């Protein structure tokens, strides 16, 4: 591999050093931007108030350090190339209301500003040129001979985000792509050598999967136009927003794939509730054979690794049990592969909170192999003795008592609307502490239900969820498919965190601290602490948006401070103990 990577590297670097015609238009490869400085400062002060115990004094004083800067415009910069893709130019730009004042202010920190040629100022290693209300920064004077127009290259990101970063893959010089892919191929060639403990089948699958990943990366470089991330502080709606955006080149396979996601439809849209503690749905058509093949290879590779571990495990007591585990893994992987090959994903799950703060969870998934999955579940149930023997052997090896959960499984407990329902419950013999934890999460009469029909699987957990499950089955069988977001996840952090902290009282860990738990409980978001992740179709691509309420930001910052303080106290105690030991030894 090295014999042709090194020539590519050499020729690519030579190409990048060539000078392009002076009239060539600069194009961004990587671009960073902020919102107008006065907005950025206001949002920074707002976030500081959310996350800090005491307001920092730097925000009111910030304008004094920014004398000469035009606070009504954004700051930006990035790596640019000319039209031919031959020259690489790092350039930054800062809006100025008084160029001399801004430069002299910056020069205070590096021994003053020096005069260069053609009106250029030199501050330390940075060359600065004034043009059209901006101070342009570069590493040398030659780079400043040709400059971008900020209003054109920023593309509106400065109006929508406090901070943004965009990678323009379309503008990446071919030489850099060639170098990157060549180095990647070399790395893959060196890593895809058969390992000593790797079977021929494992090696074959790993090599195929690695090649698929390389092909996928190559496709991404060739077909994606831009990748962007933007962060926005929305004070009016009291939330933090992070956007991740991908855009494909028109007419490419990836553009077609993103276009298909724009018309996502689901059978389970009725499950999505605004008052849910947790909800998630995904409805995606996958018609890309390469993507399906890559996922199948990953499943097959994982299967071979698990089979090898089963073969070597000394916790499996008999050859009959070993064979049973292998068959289980093979059948499970085949069902998973069949699910991937059906070419569509359509599922939803939602969790509601009852008056006693326990959770009721419902879900449904479209699956063409639903009845085969049902047979697989029944096989799992019949293998309970095998699982118990394995758990016992594992516990004995670790010197503890086997802790296999006590559950009652009632297969084929009921038939409703063509669906077979199976019930799982916790008998009186269940350990008291286990029962307390389960009841805290699922209510006084905790049960779990699985239902299977043609092309559909449903589940429900909690107390008194049987009727709601039947209603869900009926609704999803009769309702027409409705347009939904390709992916959406919503979490109310307050009720989830409250239950997690509540369960801390059952912890047997020595480092459990009730005082810290109580402090964190008192800081739970009063508004529920909403976090939402949504995928939205965009022109030629997709937008992945994450939003979090200001209450969530404050809560996470408080938890981080509390944990940090706790760790600091622990480190001080360890330090004191070490010093005491050293003194005793002395």
XYZ file of C-alpha atoms in Angstrom:
586
model
C 0.000 0.000 0.000
C 2.841 2.374 0.920
C 4.257 2.262 -2.595
C 1.360 4.315 -3.961
C 0.286 6.250 -0.832
C 3.637 8.077 -0.615
C 3.570 9.252 -4.244
C -0.030 10.451 -3.772
C 0.977 12.284 -0.602
C 3.896 13.952 -2.338
C 1.941 14.990 -5.421
C -0.951 16.239 -3.292
C 1.282 18.415 -1.131
C 3.039 19.811 -4.175
C -0.346 20.670 -5.708
C -1.472 22.459 -2.558
C 1.566 24.726 -2.607
C 0.973 26.008 -6.118
C -0.302 29.548 -6.448
C -3.612 30.165 -8.148
C -4.549 33.142 -10.318
C -5.092 36.287 -8.249
C -8.611 36.768 -9.545
C -9.832 33.369 -8.321
C -12.746 33.507 -5.844
C -12.000 32.125 -2.395
C -14.189 29.257 -1.206
C -14.493 28.085 2.407
C -13.452 24.577 3.433
C -14.111 25.121 7.142
C -16.037 28.154 8.383
C -16.640 29.401 11.929
C -18.998 32.223 12.841
C -20.665 33.916 15.795
C -23.793 35.962 16.122
C -23.306 39.770 16.334
C -21.056 40.395 19.331
C -23.621 42.288 21.398
C -26.039 39.354 21.076
C -23.282 36.843 21.865
C -22.302 38.759 25.001
C -25.928 38.994 26.157
C -26.458 35.263 25.624
C -23.175 34.468 27.354
C -24.238 36.461 30.400
C -27.614 34.686 30.372
C -25.979 31.224 30.323
C -23.552 32.270 33.052
C -26.498 33.155 35.298
C -27.990 29.702 34.629
C -24.910 27.621 35.370
C -22.933 29.626 37.940
C -23.589 30.056 41.637
C -22.360 33.626 41.395
C -22.588 35.922 38.404
C -19.170 36.545 36.864
C -17.961 40.147 36.755
C -16.458 39.801 33.281
C -19.703 40.288 31.348
C -20.394 43.946 32.280
C -16.680 44.682 31.732
C -16.446 42.859 28.379
C -17.129 45.943 26.172
C -14.129 47.699 27.754
C -11.865 44.943 26.438
C -13.464 45.142 22.986
C -12.762 48.799 22.214
C -12.682 49.407 18.504
C -14.768 46.296 17.761
C -18.112 46.751 15.990
C -20.458 44.871 18.342
C -23.335 44.935 15.821
C -21.649 42.469 13.462
C -20.477 38.853 13.743
C -16.967 37.446 14.048
C -15.906 34.702 11.662
C -13.043 32.855 10.087
C -11.952 29.598 8.635
C -9.845 27.784 6.099
C -10.311 28.893 2.501
C -9.149 27.699 -0.896
C -9.085 29.317 -4.320
C -11.282 28.276 -7.236
C -8.710 25.748 -8.428
C -8.302 24.193 -5.007
C -4.535 24.736 -5.056
C -3.989 27.188 -2.167
C -4.991 26.706 1.482
C -5.528 29.970 3.395
C -6.472 30.299 7.103
C -8.230 33.687 7.451
C -10.149 35.289 10.309
C -12.266 38.436 10.255
C -13.428 40.734 13.054
C -15.773 43.714 12.509
C -14.215 47.018 13.575
C -15.597 50.468 14.256
C -12.099 51.863 14.878
C -9.341 49.779 13.275
C -6.397 51.554 14.916
C -7.943 51.361 18.381
C -8.795 47.654 18.019
C -5.301 46.752 16.782
C -3.553 48.781 19.484
C -5.752 47.171 22.131
C -4.747 43.703 20.902
C -1.091 44.757 20.772
C -1.042 45.473 24.516
C -0.809 41.747 25.204
C 2.120 41.027 22.834
C 4.364 44.073 23.122
C 2.516 46.404 20.781
C 1.426 46.534 17.149
C 3.977 46.955 14.359
C 3.523 48.642 10.974
C 3.874 46.428 7.920
C 3.611 47.310 4.234
C 0.473 48.331 2.339
C -1.308 49.465 5.521
C -0.986 46.061 7.170
C -0.463 45.858 10.945
C 1.536 43.084 12.617
C 0.571 41.934 16.106
C 2.809 39.101 17.240
C 2.685 36.426 14.515
C -0.583 37.784 13.080
C -0.869 40.084 10.056
C -3.970 42.329 10.062
C -5.560 44.236 7.185
C -8.567 46.562 7.181
C -11.139 46.108 4.406
C -14.844 46.969 4.186
C -15.355 47.447 7.931
C -13.502 44.285 8.957
C -10.056 43.495 10.295
C -8.801 40.441 8.418
C -6.251 38.237 10.177
C -3.754 35.863 8.503
C -0.348 34.321 9.094
C 1.386 36.335 6.359
C 0.906 39.341 4.105
C 0.507 37.269 0.929
C -2.635 35.594 2.293
C -4.219 39.037 2.809
C -3.908 39.901 -0.891
C -7.188 38.131 -1.608
C -10.001 38.153 0.952
C -13.533 36.719 1.256
C -16.649 38.838 1.710
C -18.021 37.965 5.199
C -21.676 38.659 4.387
C -21.508 36.219 1.462
C -19.557 33.343 2.995
C -21.402 33.251 6.351
C -24.608 32.225 4.599
C -26.985 33.368 7.344
C -25.528 31.174 10.088
C -24.603 34.314 12.050
C -28.293 35.263 12.153
C -29.510 31.899 13.472
C -26.753 30.724 15.839
C -24.542 32.151 18.561
C -21.785 29.792 17.425
C -21.587 27.717 14.261
C -19.078 25.565 12.406
C -19.481 24.285 8.837
C -17.329 21.902 6.820
C -17.744 22.322 3.047
C -16.848 18.867 1.729
C -17.671 19.982 -1.807
C -14.865 22.581 -1.619
C -12.303 20.173 -0.177
C -9.409 20.113 -2.692
C -9.129 16.790 -4.571
C -5.520 16.549 -3.397
C -6.625 16.519 0.259
C -9.322 13.945 -0.435
C -6.767 11.783 -2.193
C -4.321 12.075 0.720
C -7.000 11.326 3.309
C -8.395 8.282 1.526
C -4.896 6.987 0.764
C -3.881 7.179 4.417
C -7.170 5.569 5.425
C -6.640 2.684 2.992
C -3.124 2.162 4.308
C -4.392 2.106 7.897
C -7.096 -0.400 6.958
C -4.620 -2.632 5.097
C -2.419 -2.739 8.178
C -5.324 -3.439 10.549
C -7.043 -6.160 8.498
C -4.546 -8.895 9.206
C -5.836 -12.107 10.723
C -5.396 -12.208 14.491
C -3.974 -15.222 16.284
C -7.243 -16.024 18.085
C -9.490 -15.164 15.112
C -11.236 -17.853 13.077
C -11.265 -17.747 9.274
C -14.972 -16.845 9.322
C -14.439 -14.006 11.819
C -11.526 -12.663 9.790
C -13.512 -12.803 6.543
C -16.459 -10.929 8.055
C -14.248 -8.305 9.705
C -12.401 -7.688 6.440
C -15.668 -7.339 4.497
C -17.087 -5.009 7.137
C -13.954 -2.845 7.101
C -14.143 -2.551 3.310
C -17.800 -1.556 3.606
C -16.850 1.175 6.092
C -14.169 2.463 3.719
C -16.672 2.523 0.849
C -19.133 4.393 3.078
C -16.516 7.022 4.017
C -15.565 7.430 0.352
C -19.223 7.892 -0.557
C -19.636 10.489 2.177
C -16.674 12.516 0.903
C -17.953 12.357 -2.666
C -21.665 12.981 -2.112
C -22.029 15.258 0.929
C -21.971 18.999 0.290
C -21.795 20.362 3.855
C -21.777 19.264 7.495
C -22.723 21.945 10.027
C -23.266 22.365 13.730
C -24.895 25.404 15.313
C -25.525 26.411 18.930
C -28.171 28.962 19.820
C -29.287 30.448 23.136
C -32.981 31.287 22.800
C -33.768 33.597 25.706
C -37.326 34.294 24.562
C -38.235 30.584 24.692
C -35.841 29.912 27.598
C -33.981 27.076 25.912
C -30.661 25.939 24.508
C -30.709 24.629 20.930
C -28.041 22.582 19.126
C -28.476 21.820 15.425
C -26.501 19.272 13.425
C -27.093 19.493 9.678
C -26.013 17.436 6.701
C -26.661 18.369 3.080
C -25.993 16.170 0.073
C -25.047 17.201 -3.430
C -28.076 17.280 -5.780
C -28.648 14.124 -7.816
C -26.615 11.836 -5.553
C -27.757 8.653 -3.823
C -27.519 10.377 -0.447
C -29.720 13.248 -1.634
C -32.301 10.693 -2.767
C -32.112 8.925 0.611
C -32.660 12.188 2.503
C -35.543 13.030 0.180
C -37.279 9.749 1.070
C -37.079 10.642 4.760
C -39.041 13.827 4.081
C -42.208 11.746 3.650
C -41.856 9.488 6.709
C -45.094 7.809 7.832
C -45.898 5.702 10.888
C -48.589 3.329 12.144
C -47.834 4.344 15.723
C -48.277 8.134 15.692
C -51.202 7.869 18.156
C -48.733 6.749 20.832
C -46.949 10.095 20.978
C -48.264 12.160 23.915
C -47.302 15.712 24.860
C -47.486 14.828 28.556
C -45.214 11.752 28.224
C -42.203 11.436 30.499
C -40.388 9.716 27.645
C -41.348 9.149 24.037
C -39.475 8.032 20.948
C -40.453 7.192 17.415
C -38.623 6.316 14.228
C -40.096 5.879 10.759
C -37.499 5.433 8.041
C -37.492 3.722 4.658
C -34.090 2.195 3.912
C -33.740 1.411 0.207
C -29.944 1.593 0.014
C -28.603 -1.969 -0.578
C -25.115 -0.914 0.526
C -26.396 0.396 3.848
C -28.407 -2.781 4.449
C -25.434 -4.973 3.513
C -23.150 -3.047 5.868
C -25.572 -3.498 8.781
C -25.938 -7.219 8.018
C -22.150 -7.632 8.028
C -21.977 -5.926 11.434
C -24.601 -8.334 12.811
C -22.816 -11.351 11.363
C -19.462 -10.191 12.730
C -20.958 -9.678 16.187
C -22.579 -13.115 16.008
C -19.260 -14.830 15.271
C -17.606 -13.067 18.223
C -20.383 -14.192 20.582
C -20.232 -17.765 19.280
C -16.474 -17.804 19.899
C -17.023 -16.597 23.477
C -19.655 -19.293 24.057
C -17.258 -21.936 22.778
C -14.541 -20.813 25.186
C -16.739 -20.135 28.229
C -16.096 -22.357 31.261
C -19.328 -21.189 32.906
C -21.447 -23.320 30.568
C -21.679 -26.675 32.293
C -22.701 -29.121 29.545
C -22.255 -29.549 25.788
C -26.057 -29.557 25.509
C -26.269 -26.103 27.130
C -23.404 -24.840 24.957
C -25.197 -25.964 21.808
C -28.464 -24.427 23.028
C -26.792 -21.039 23.543
C -25.216 -21.196 20.072
C -28.552 -21.993 18.409
C -30.135 -19.115 20.319
C -27.510 -16.679 19.035
C -27.789 -17.937 15.445
C -31.588 -17.743 15.403
C -31.568 -14.316 17.032
C -29.105 -12.920 14.513
C -31.119 -14.326 11.595
C -34.274 -12.661 12.910
C -32.395 -9.383 13.308
C -31.062 -9.660 9.743
C -34.577 -10.354 8.430
C -35.794 -7.246 10.272
C -33.073 -5.113 8.654
C -33.787 -6.527 5.190
C -37.471 -5.609 5.350
C -36.241 -2.151 4.331
C -38.248 -0.027 6.760
C -38.196 0.933 10.412
C -41.419 1.954 12.117
C -41.666 1.926 15.886
C -42.722 4.081 18.808
C -42.472 3.888 22.584
C -43.933 6.199 25.219
C -43.780 6.348 29.013
C -46.432 8.029 31.158
C -46.245 8.763 34.885
C -49.033 7.639 37.218
C -50.221 9.552 40.289
C -47.958 7.432 42.543
C -44.959 8.524 40.369
C -44.532 5.037 38.870
C -44.194 4.603 35.112
C -46.439 3.028 32.494
C -44.667 2.227 29.241
C -46.207 1.266 25.890
C -44.577 0.460 22.568
C -45.136 -0.964 19.125
C -42.976 -1.978 16.185
C -43.707 -3.032 12.620
C -42.077 -6.407 11.969
C -42.775 -8.733 9.066
C -41.299 -11.628 11.071
C -43.448 -10.980 14.165
C -44.688 -14.558 14.529
C -41.144 -15.896 14.165
C -40.036 -13.491 16.905
C -42.875 -14.809 19.081
C -41.623 -18.384 18.611
C -38.136 -17.206 19.542
C -39.440 -15.597 22.758
C -41.190 -18.844 23.703
C -37.918 -20.677 23.158
C -36.195 -18.226 25.517
C -38.794 -18.948 28.193
C -38.321 -22.716 27.850
C -34.559 -22.239 28.283
C -34.994 -20.823 31.812
C -33.234 -23.829 33.450
C -30.252 -23.319 31.135
C -30.020 -19.645 32.081
C -30.261 -20.544 35.777
C -27.384 -23.017 35.496
C -25.237 -20.393 33.777
C -26.115 -17.745 36.417
C -25.242 -20.172 39.205
C -21.856 -21.050 37.658
C -21.051 -17.371 37.155
C -21.999 -16.539 40.761
C -19.874 -19.396 42.133
C -16.871 -18.210 40.139
C -17.290 -14.685 41.550
C -17.870 -15.961 45.109
C -21.404 -14.689 45.504
C -24.946 -16.041 45.691
C -26.788 -16.556 42.400
C -29.356 -13.799 41.929
C -31.659 -14.968 39.132
C -34.927 -12.950 39.185
C -38.131 -14.710 40.201
C -40.816 -14.134 37.571
C -44.000 -15.837 36.417
C -44.459 -16.173 32.650
C -47.945 -16.868 31.353
C -47.610 -17.650 27.641
C -50.682 -17.278 25.399
C -52.565 -15.684 28.276
C -55.101 -13.989 25.990
C -55.999 -13.353 22.350
C -57.239 -9.933 21.270
C -57.917 -8.584 17.769
C -55.794 -11.288 16.168
C -52.885 -10.670 18.557
C -51.593 -13.218 21.073
C -50.779 -11.656 24.441
C -48.192 -13.036 26.889
C -47.970 -11.885 30.513
C -44.985 -11.613 32.856
C -45.480 -10.888 36.559
C -43.557 -10.994 39.821
C -44.683 -13.721 42.271
C -44.848 -13.292 46.075
C -41.569 -15.243 46.323
C -39.695 -12.356 44.660
C -37.060 -10.899 46.968
C -38.387 -7.990 49.021
C -35.766 -5.481 47.857
C -36.294 -6.465 44.211
C -40.037 -6.103 44.607
C -39.645 -2.653 46.226
C -37.491 -1.426 43.355
C -39.839 -2.842 40.703
C -42.890 -1.324 42.422
C -41.166 2.055 42.666
C -40.743 1.984 38.899
C -43.886 0.111 37.771
C -46.490 0.581 40.503
C -48.106 -1.717 43.091
C -49.065 -4.516 40.660
C -46.175 -4.584 38.161
C -46.677 -6.570 34.980
C -45.110 -6.789 31.564
C -47.018 -7.748 28.415
C -45.861 -8.832 24.960
C -48.323 -9.124 22.072
C -47.728 -10.532 18.583
C -49.830 -10.408 15.417
C -49.112 -10.492 11.700
C -46.509 -7.755 11.012
C -46.808 -6.256 14.483
C -45.291 -6.488 17.961
C -46.562 -4.519 20.960
C -45.483 -4.310 24.595
C -46.589 -2.648 27.815
C -45.258 -2.474 31.381
C -46.567 -1.057 34.634
C -49.645 -1.441 36.799
C -53.085 -1.585 35.177
C -51.799 -1.344 31.605
C -53.676 -4.298 30.072
C -56.676 -2.335 28.755
C -54.465 0.437 27.377
C -52.373 -2.179 25.534
C -55.479 -3.615 23.870
C -56.578 -0.135 22.851
C -53.156 0.471 21.355
C -53.297 -2.775 19.357
C -56.744 -1.912 17.999
C -55.806 1.668 17.133
C -52.580 0.844 15.297
C -54.297 -1.929 13.325
C -57.122 0.328 12.130
C -55.551 3.788 11.799
C -54.067 4.994 8.538
C -50.356 5.715 8.476
C -49.654 9.363 9.296
C -46.727 11.643 8.511
C -44.246 11.971 11.353
C -40.706 13.137 11.954
C -38.205 10.493 10.752
C -36.930 10.415 14.334
C -38.023 12.088 17.541
C -37.063 11.625 21.177
C -38.511 13.566 24.108
C -37.489 13.254 27.761
C -38.706 15.077 30.848
C -35.602 14.891 32.993
C -37.251 15.826 36.325
C -39.500 12.759 36.810
C -36.827 10.407 35.440
C -34.130 11.865 37.711
C -36.523 11.815 40.677
C -37.124 8.076 40.318
C -33.405 7.369 39.876
C -32.576 9.392 42.982
C -35.445 7.747 44.862
C -33.969 4.324 44.093
C -30.703 5.444 45.659
C -32.177 4.573 49.058
C -32.097 0.898 48.050
C -28.437 1.062 47.043
C -25.967 -1.165 48.865
C -22.982 0.833 47.593
C -20.782 2.257 50.343
C -20.349 5.580 48.547
C -24.100 6.288 48.426
C -24.623 9.703 50.053
C -28.216 10.504 51.148
C -27.288 14.141 51.813
C -26.048 14.672 48.255
C -29.108 12.858 46.896
C -31.411 15.148 48.870
C -29.603 18.271 47.646
C -29.956 17.185 44.024
C -33.632 16.275 44.578
C -34.270 19.847 45.719
C -32.868 21.189 42.450
C -35.025 19.121 40.080
C -36.402 21.246 37.212
C -39.806 22.651 38.137
C -40.899 22.768 34.492
C -40.250 19.040 34.028
C -36.877 19.640 32.397
C -37.732 18.992 28.767
C -35.070 17.666 26.385
C -36.100 17.014 22.802
C -34.238 15.557 19.816
C -35.926 15.826 16.429
C -34.917 14.954 12.889
C -36.378 17.252 10.248
C -36.069 17.159 6.465
C -34.115 20.076 5.044
C -33.335 21.082 1.476
C -31.171 18.268 0.166
C -30.444 16.926 3.616
C -31.487 16.476 7.230
C -31.526 18.625 10.343
C -30.974 16.972 13.739
C -32.159 19.405 16.427
C -31.638 19.060 20.186
C -33.352 21.478 22.552
C -33.135 21.699 26.343
C -35.033 24.028 28.635
C -33.116 26.490 30.798
C -34.158 24.456 33.850
C -32.277 21.452 32.430
C -29.139 23.534 31.830
C -29.203 24.806 35.423
C -29.885 21.330 36.824
C -27.063 19.657 34.881
C -24.642 22.411 35.962
C -25.696 21.988 39.611
C -25.242 18.193 39.474
C -21.814 18.624 37.847
C -20.734 21.094 40.560
C -22.037 18.830 43.325
C -20.262 15.751 41.982
C -17.067 17.757 41.419
C -17.148 19.048 45.008
C -17.758 15.531 46.298
C -14.821 14.172 44.273
C -12.646 17.027 45.516
C -13.471 16.189 49.143
C -12.688 12.521 48.497
C -9.336 13.413 46.922
C -8.462 15.610 49.915
C -9.259 12.731 52.275
C -7.050 10.392 50.223
C -4.266 13.008 50.262
C -4.532 13.401 54.043
C -4.352 9.628 54.491
C -1.263 9.403 52.274
C 0.451 12.219 54.207
C -0.393 10.500 57.504
C 1.027 7.197 56.236
C 4.187 8.924 55.039
C 4.613 10.580 58.450
C 4.136 7.244 60.245
C 6.674 5.570 57.963
C 9.144 8.388 58.571
